């Protein structure tokens, strides 16, 4: 997984596993998978049970798509306690177009588009997988891969 994240809007990456998607927060200098609950508080999720020493509460282990290991504890904090709260999406620039990366396996990534000219997507060999959604598996080497970061207001 990723340990560091650039503070730029776009991050070029060159790693074996490139996928990183979801919501994250920086709390006490460390990045956590996160989400905002109904009470407008930030729920931090951790894969490290030792975080209970930092006030995290153990939870039933579960897997989410943006974290490889099971989440084993969580902590609810005020928005003011986090340094940053943001969404990361993996993007592929393929044949001059920007696509969202939704999956990866070995040397390939799955790209999708829900906007644009469907005739263009069909001409690129993309297949319709749902109404208005076009998808294609491509080699990672065929695309420029970026992580796109969008900060949420705290």
mmCIF file of N, CA, C and O in Angstrom, residues 35-93:
data_model
loop_
_atom_site.group_PDB
_atom_site.id
_atom_site.type_symbol
_atom_site.label_atom_id
_atom_site.label_comp_id
_atom_site.label_asym_id
_atom_site.label_seq_id
_atom_site.Cartn_x
_atom_site.Cartn_y
_atom_site.Cartn_z
ATOM 1 N N UNK A 35 -14.518 8.422 6.874
ATOM 2 C CA UNK A 35 -15.781 8.892 6.313
ATOM 3 C C UNK A 35 -16.441 9.817 7.316
ATOM 4 O O UNK A 35 -16.084 9.833 8.493
ATOM 5 N N UNK A 36 -17.393 10.612 6.828
ATOM 6 C CA UNK A 36 -18.103 11.553 7.702
ATOM 7 C C UNK A 36 -19.464 10.950 8.043
ATOM 8 O O UNK A 36 -20.211 10.557 7.155
ATOM 9 N N UNK A 37 -19.779 10.889 9.344
ATOM 10 C CA UNK A 37 -21.061 10.304 9.753
ATOM 11 C C UNK A 37 -22.174 11.358 9.780
ATOM 12 O O UNK A 37 -21.945 12.527 9.462
ATOM 13 N N UNK A 38 -23.372 10.935 10.198
ATOM 14 C CA UNK A 38 -24.551 11.829 10.224
ATOM 15 C C UNK A 38 -24.394 13.011 11.177
ATOM 16 O O UNK A 38 -25.046 14.028 11.007
ATOM 17 N N UNK A 39 -23.541 12.847 12.179
ATOM 18 C CA UNK A 39 -23.330 13.920 13.162
ATOM 19 C C UNK A 39 -22.204 14.863 12.730
ATOM 20 O O UNK A 39 -21.714 15.653 13.537
ATOM 21 N N UNK A 40 -21.778 14.757 11.446
ATOM 22 C CA UNK A 40 -20.711 15.609 10.909
ATOM 23 C C UNK A 40 -19.377 15.384 11.621
ATOM 24 O O UNK A 40 -18.553 16.278 11.708
ATOM 25 N N UNK A 41 -19.193 14.182 12.154
ATOM 26 C CA UNK A 41 -17.910 13.820 12.763
ATOM 27 C C UNK A 41 -17.168 12.910 11.788
ATOM 28 O O UNK A 41 -17.781 12.290 10.921
ATOM 29 N N UNK A 42 -15.853 12.833 11.933
ATOM 30 C CA UNK A 42 -15.030 12.008 11.056
ATOM 31 C C UNK A 42 -14.776 10.663 11.749
ATOM 32 O O UNK A 42 -14.332 10.626 12.900
ATOM 33 N N UNK A 43 -15.075 9.583 11.053
ATOM 34 C CA UNK A 43 -14.820 8.235 11.559
ATOM 35 C C UNK A 43 -13.528 7.744 10.911
ATOM 36 O O UNK A 43 -13.448 7.601 9.694
ATOM 37 N N UNK A 44 -12.512 7.538 11.738
ATOM 38 C CA UNK A 44 -11.217 7.043 11.277
ATOM 39 C C UNK A 44 -11.213 5.525 11.373
ATOM 40 O O UNK A 44 -11.685 4.965 12.372
ATOM 41 N N UNK A 45 -10.678 4.862 10.351
ATOM 42 C CA UNK A 45 -10.634 3.403 10.351
ATOM 43 C C UNK A 45 -9.173 2.965 10.274
ATOM 44 O O UNK A 45 -8.407 3.503 9.484
ATOM 45 N N UNK A 46 -8.818 1.977 11.097
ATOM 46 C CA UNK A 46 -7.427 1.520 11.142
ATOM 47 C C UNK A 46 -7.334 0.003 11.008
ATOM 48 O O UNK A 46 -8.204 -0.730 11.495
ATOM 49 N N UNK A 47 -6.233 -0.422 10.366
ATOM 50 C CA UNK A 47 -5.943 -1.852 10.235
ATOM 51 C C UNK A 47 -4.995 -2.323 11.345
ATOM 52 O O UNK A 47 -4.649 -3.491 11.397
ATOM 53 N N UNK A 48 -4.590 -1.408 12.229
ATOM 54 C CA UNK A 48 -3.608 -1.706 13.276
ATOM 55 C C UNK A 48 -4.269 -1.728 14.653
ATOM 56 O O UNK A 48 -4.649 -0.684 15.177
ATOM 57 N N UNK A 49 -4.395 -2.913 15.225
ATOM 58 C CA UNK A 49 -5.071 -3.051 16.525
ATOM 59 C C UNK A 49 -4.339 -2.294 17.630
ATOM 60 O O UNK A 49 -4.943 -1.909 18.634
ATOM 61 N N UNK A 50 -3.052 -2.014 17.451
ATOM 62 C CA UNK A 50 -2.303 -1.247 18.450
ATOM 63 C C UNK A 50 -2.828 0.186 18.588
ATOM 64 O O UNK A 50 -2.501 0.878 19.541
ATOM 65 N N UNK A 51 -3.637 0.631 17.626
ATOM 66 C CA UNK A 51 -4.219 1.984 17.683
ATOM 67 C C UNK A 51 -5.171 2.136 18.870
ATOM 68 O O UNK A 51 -5.540 3.250 19.222
ATOM 69 N N UNK A 52 -5.581 1.029 19.492
ATOM 70 C CA UNK A 52 -6.440 1.152 20.676
ATOM 71 C C UNK A 52 -5.717 1.935 21.771
ATOM 72 O O UNK A 52 -6.368 2.585 22.593
ATOM 73 N N UNK A 53 -4.388 1.919 21.744
ATOM 74 C CA UNK A 53 -3.608 2.715 22.704
ATOM 75 C C UNK A 53 -3.792 4.209 22.443
ATOM 76 O O UNK A 53 -3.530 5.032 23.316
ATOM 77 N N UNK A 54 -4.225 4.564 21.227
ATOM 78 C CA UNK A 54 -4.457 5.968 20.851
ATOM 79 C C UNK A 54 -5.935 6.342 20.942
ATOM 80 O O UNK A 54 -6.354 7.350 20.383
ATOM 81 N N UNK A 55 -6.717 5.499 21.616
ATOM 82 C CA UNK A 55 -8.135 5.821 21.803
ATOM 83 C C UNK A 55 -9.077 5.221 20.764
ATOM 84 O O UNK A 55 -10.271 5.501 20.775
ATOM 85 N N UNK A 56 -8.549 4.398 19.861
ATOM 86 C CA UNK A 56 -9.412 3.710 18.896
ATOM 87 C C UNK A 56 -10.151 2.592 19.611
ATOM 88 O O UNK A 56 -9.665 2.038 20.591
ATOM 89 N N UNK A 57 -11.353 2.252 19.111
ATOM 90 C CA UNK A 57 -12.132 1.175 19.696
ATOM 91 C C UNK A 57 -12.111 -0.020 18.768
ATOM 92 O O UNK A 57 -12.311 0.125 17.556
ATOM 93 N N UNK A 58 -11.872 -1.219 19.311
ATOM 94 C CA UNK A 58 -11.886 -2.417 18.457
ATOM 95 C C UNK A 58 -13.260 -2.580 17.813
ATOM 96 O O UNK A 58 -14.281 -2.216 18.396
ATOM 97 N N UNK A 59 -13.279 -3.116 16.608
ATOM 98 C CA UNK A 59 -14.542 -3.397 15.933
ATOM 99 C C UNK A 59 -14.444 -4.757 15.257
ATOM 100 O O UNK A 59 -13.353 -5.322 15.146
ATOM 101 N N UNK A 60 -15.567 -5.264 14.837
ATOM 102 C CA UNK A 60 -15.596 -6.518 14.085
ATOM 103 C C UNK A 60 -14.786 -6.295 12.803
ATOM 104 O O UNK A 60 -15.044 -5.343 12.080
ATOM 105 N N UNK A 61 -13.768 -7.113 12.524
ATOM 106 C CA UNK A 61 -12.947 -6.876 11.321
ATOM 107 C C UNK A 61 -13.782 -6.877 10.043
ATOM 108 O O UNK A 61 -14.692 -7.685 9.896
ATOM 109 N N UNK A 62 -13.491 -5.917 9.154
ATOM 110 C CA UNK A 62 -14.175 -5.864 7.864
ATOM 111 C C UNK A 62 -13.225 -5.302 6.817
ATOM 112 O O UNK A 62 -12.240 -4.656 7.136
ATOM 113 N N UNK A 63 -13.535 -5.580 5.568
ATOM 114 C CA UNK A 63 -12.702 -5.149 4.437
ATOM 115 C C UNK A 63 -13.460 -4.072 3.672
ATOM 116 O O UNK A 63 -14.675 -4.188 3.474
ATOM 117 N N UNK A 64 -12.754 -3.031 3.254
ATOM 118 C CA UNK A 64 -13.333 -2.043 2.350
ATOM 119 C C UNK A 64 -12.420 -1.930 1.138
ATOM 120 O O UNK A 64 -11.244 -2.289 1.201
ATOM 121 N N UNK A 65 -12.955 -1.420 0.035
ATOM 122 C CA UNK A 65 -12.216 -1.465 -1.228
ATOM 123 C C UNK A 65 -10.943 -0.641 -1.265
ATOM 124 O O UNK A 65 -10.057 -0.938 -2.052
ATOM 125 N N UNK A 66 -10.811 0.374 -0.460
ATOM 126 C CA UNK A 66 -9.611 1.210 -0.538
ATOM 127 C C UNK A 66 -8.528 0.811 0.471
ATOM 128 O O UNK A 66 -7.526 1.473 0.602
ATOM 129 N N UNK A 67 -8.725 -0.294 1.190
ATOM 130 C CA UNK A 67 -7.751 -0.765 2.172
ATOM 131 C C UNK A 67 -7.542 -2.264 1.954
ATOM 132 O O UNK A 67 -8.510 -3.005 1.827
ATOM 133 N N UNK A 68 -6.287 -2.699 1.883
ATOM 134 C CA UNK A 68 -5.993 -4.107 1.598
ATOM 135 C C UNK A 68 -6.227 -5.019 2.808
ATOM 136 O O UNK A 68 -6.716 -6.131 2.654
ATOM 137 N N UNK A 69 -5.863 -4.556 4.003
ATOM 138 C CA UNK A 69 -5.999 -5.385 5.197
ATOM 139 C C UNK A 69 -7.328 -5.082 5.882
ATOM 140 O O UNK A 69 -7.899 -4.016 5.697
ATOM 141 N N UNK A 70 -7.820 -6.010 6.724
ATOM 142 C CA UNK A 70 -9.093 -5.752 7.412
ATOM 143 C C UNK A 70 -8.995 -4.579 8.382
ATOM 144 O O UNK A 70 -7.991 -4.390 9.046
ATOM 145 N N UNK A 71 -10.068 -3.801 8.445
ATOM 146 C CA UNK A 71 -10.205 -2.739 9.440
ATOM 147 C C UNK A 71 -10.512 -3.432 10.769
ATOM 148 O O UNK A 71 -11.418 -4.265 10.830
ATOM 149 N N UNK A 72 -9.761 -3.118 11.809
ATOM 150 C CA UNK A 72 -9.954 -3.796 13.098
ATOM 151 C C UNK A 72 -10.341 -2.844 14.229
ATOM 152 O O UNK A 72 -10.746 -3.292 15.298
ATOM 153 N N UNK A 73 -10.197 -1.533 14.010
ATOM 154 C CA UNK A 73 -10.608 -0.582 15.040
ATOM 155 C C UNK A 73 -10.928 0.765 14.388
ATOM 156 O O UNK A 73 -10.536 1.023 13.252
ATOM 157 N N UNK A 74 -11.662 1.586 15.130
ATOM 158 C CA UNK A 74 -12.041 2.892 14.589
ATOM 159 C C UNK A 74 -12.142 3.915 15.711
ATOM 160 O O UNK A 74 -12.215 3.557 16.887
ATOM 161 N N UNK A 75 -12.142 5.174 15.300
ATOM 162 C CA UNK A 75 -12.233 6.267 16.268
ATOM 163 C C UNK A 75 -13.048 7.385 15.640
ATOM 164 O O UNK A 75 -12.828 7.746 14.480
ATOM 165 N N UNK A 76 -13.967 7.928 16.408
ATOM 166 C CA UNK A 76 -14.785 9.052 15.938
ATOM 167 C C UNK A 76 -14.200 10.328 16.525
ATOM 168 O O UNK A 76 -14.005 10.430 17.741
ATOM 169 N N UNK A 77 -13.883 11.288 15.634
ATOM 170 C CA UNK A 77 -13.271 12.538 16.073
ATOM 171 C C UNK A 77 -14.043 13.723 15.496
ATOM 172 O O UNK A 77 -14.783 13.592 14.521
ATOM 173 N N UNK A 78 -13.854 14.877 16.111
ATOM 174 C CA UNK A 78 -14.438 16.112 15.594
ATOM 175 C C UNK A 78 -13.688 16.519 14.331
ATOM 176 O O UNK A 78 -12.494 16.250 14.202
ATOM 177 N N UNK A 79 -14.373 17.207 13.423
ATOM 178 C CA UNK A 79 -13.729 17.677 12.193
ATOM 179 C C UNK A 79 -12.496 18.525 12.501
ATOM 180 O O UNK A 79 -11.494 18.453 11.805
ATOM 181 N N UNK A 80 -12.571 19.316 13.570
ATOM 182 C CA UNK A 80 -11.464 20.207 13.934
ATOM 183 C C UNK A 80 -10.208 19.426 14.332
ATOM 184 O O UNK A 80 -9.109 19.980 14.328
ATOM 185 N N UNK A 81 -10.351 18.150 14.672
ATOM 186 C CA UNK A 81 -9.204 17.345 15.101
ATOM 187 C C UNK A 81 -8.394 16.788 13.939
ATOM 188 O O UNK A 81 -7.273 16.333 14.137
ATOM 189 N N UNK A 82 -8.962 16.780 12.725
ATOM 190 C CA UNK A 82 -8.209 16.254 11.584
ATOM 191 C C UNK A 82 -7.557 17.391 10.821
ATOM 192 O O UNK A 82 -8.100 18.490 10.726
ATOM 193 N N UNK A 83 -6.366 17.107 10.312
ATOM 194 C CA UNK A 83 -5.619 18.119 9.561
ATOM 195 C C UNK A 83 -6.146 18.270 8.144
ATOM 196 O O UNK A 83 -6.149 19.369 7.590
ATOM 197 N N UNK A 84 -6.587 17.154 7.557
ATOM 198 C CA UNK A 84 -7.106 17.150 6.190
ATOM 199 C C UNK A 84 -8.146 16.053 6.067
ATOM 200 O O UNK A 84 -8.066 15.033 6.757
ATOM 201 N N UNK A 85 -9.093 16.241 5.148
ATOM 202 C CA UNK A 85 -10.095 15.222 4.828
ATOM 203 C C UNK A 85 -10.293 15.308 3.325
ATOM 204 O O UNK A 85 -10.581 16.386 2.798
ATOM 205 N N UNK A 86 -10.098 14.189 2.614
ATOM 206 C CA UNK A 86 -10.084 14.248 1.151
ATOM 207 C C UNK A 86 -10.482 12.919 0.517
ATOM 208 O O UNK A 86 -10.535 11.887 1.175
ATOM 209 N N UNK A 87 -10.756 13.000 -0.774
ATOM 210 C CA UNK A 87 -11.060 11.824 -1.588
ATOM 211 C C UNK A 87 -9.915 11.634 -2.578
ATOM 212 O O UNK A 87 -9.417 12.597 -3.148
ATOM 213 N N UNK A 88 -9.530 10.374 -2.759
ATOM 214 C CA UNK A 88 -8.509 10.013 -3.749
ATOM 215 C C UNK A 88 -9.168 9.103 -4.793
ATOM 216 O O UNK A 88 -9.922 8.190 -4.431
ATOM 217 N N UNK A 89 -8.899 9.398 -6.057
ATOM 218 C CA UNK A 89 -9.350 8.529 -7.148
ATOM 219 C C UNK A 89 -8.144 8.206 -8.022
ATOM 220 O O UNK A 89 -7.297 9.063 -8.252
ATOM 221 N N UNK A 90 -8.105 6.979 -8.534
ATOM 222 C CA UNK A 90 -7.059 6.597 -9.475
ATOM 223 C C UNK A 90 -7.567 6.895 -10.881
ATOM 224 O O UNK A 90 -8.654 6.470 -11.263
ATOM 225 N N UNK A 91 -6.757 7.650 -11.622
ATOM 226 C CA UNK A 91 -7.120 8.111 -12.965
ATOM 227 C C UNK A 91 -6.092 7.575 -13.966
ATOM 228 O O UNK A 91 -4.905 7.508 -13.663
ATOM 229 N N UNK A 92 -6.571 7.225 -15.162
ATOM 230 C CA UNK A 92 -5.674 6.811 -16.249
ATOM 231 C C UNK A 92 -5.875 7.764 -17.422
ATOM 232 O O UNK A 92 -7.013 8.028 -17.822
ATOM 233 N N UNK A 93 -4.780 8.287 -17.941
ATOM 234 C CA UNK A 93 -4.828 9.063 -19.182
ATOM 235 C C UNK A 93 -4.490 8.065 -20.289
ATOM 236 O O UNK A 93 -3.373 7.547 -20.354
#
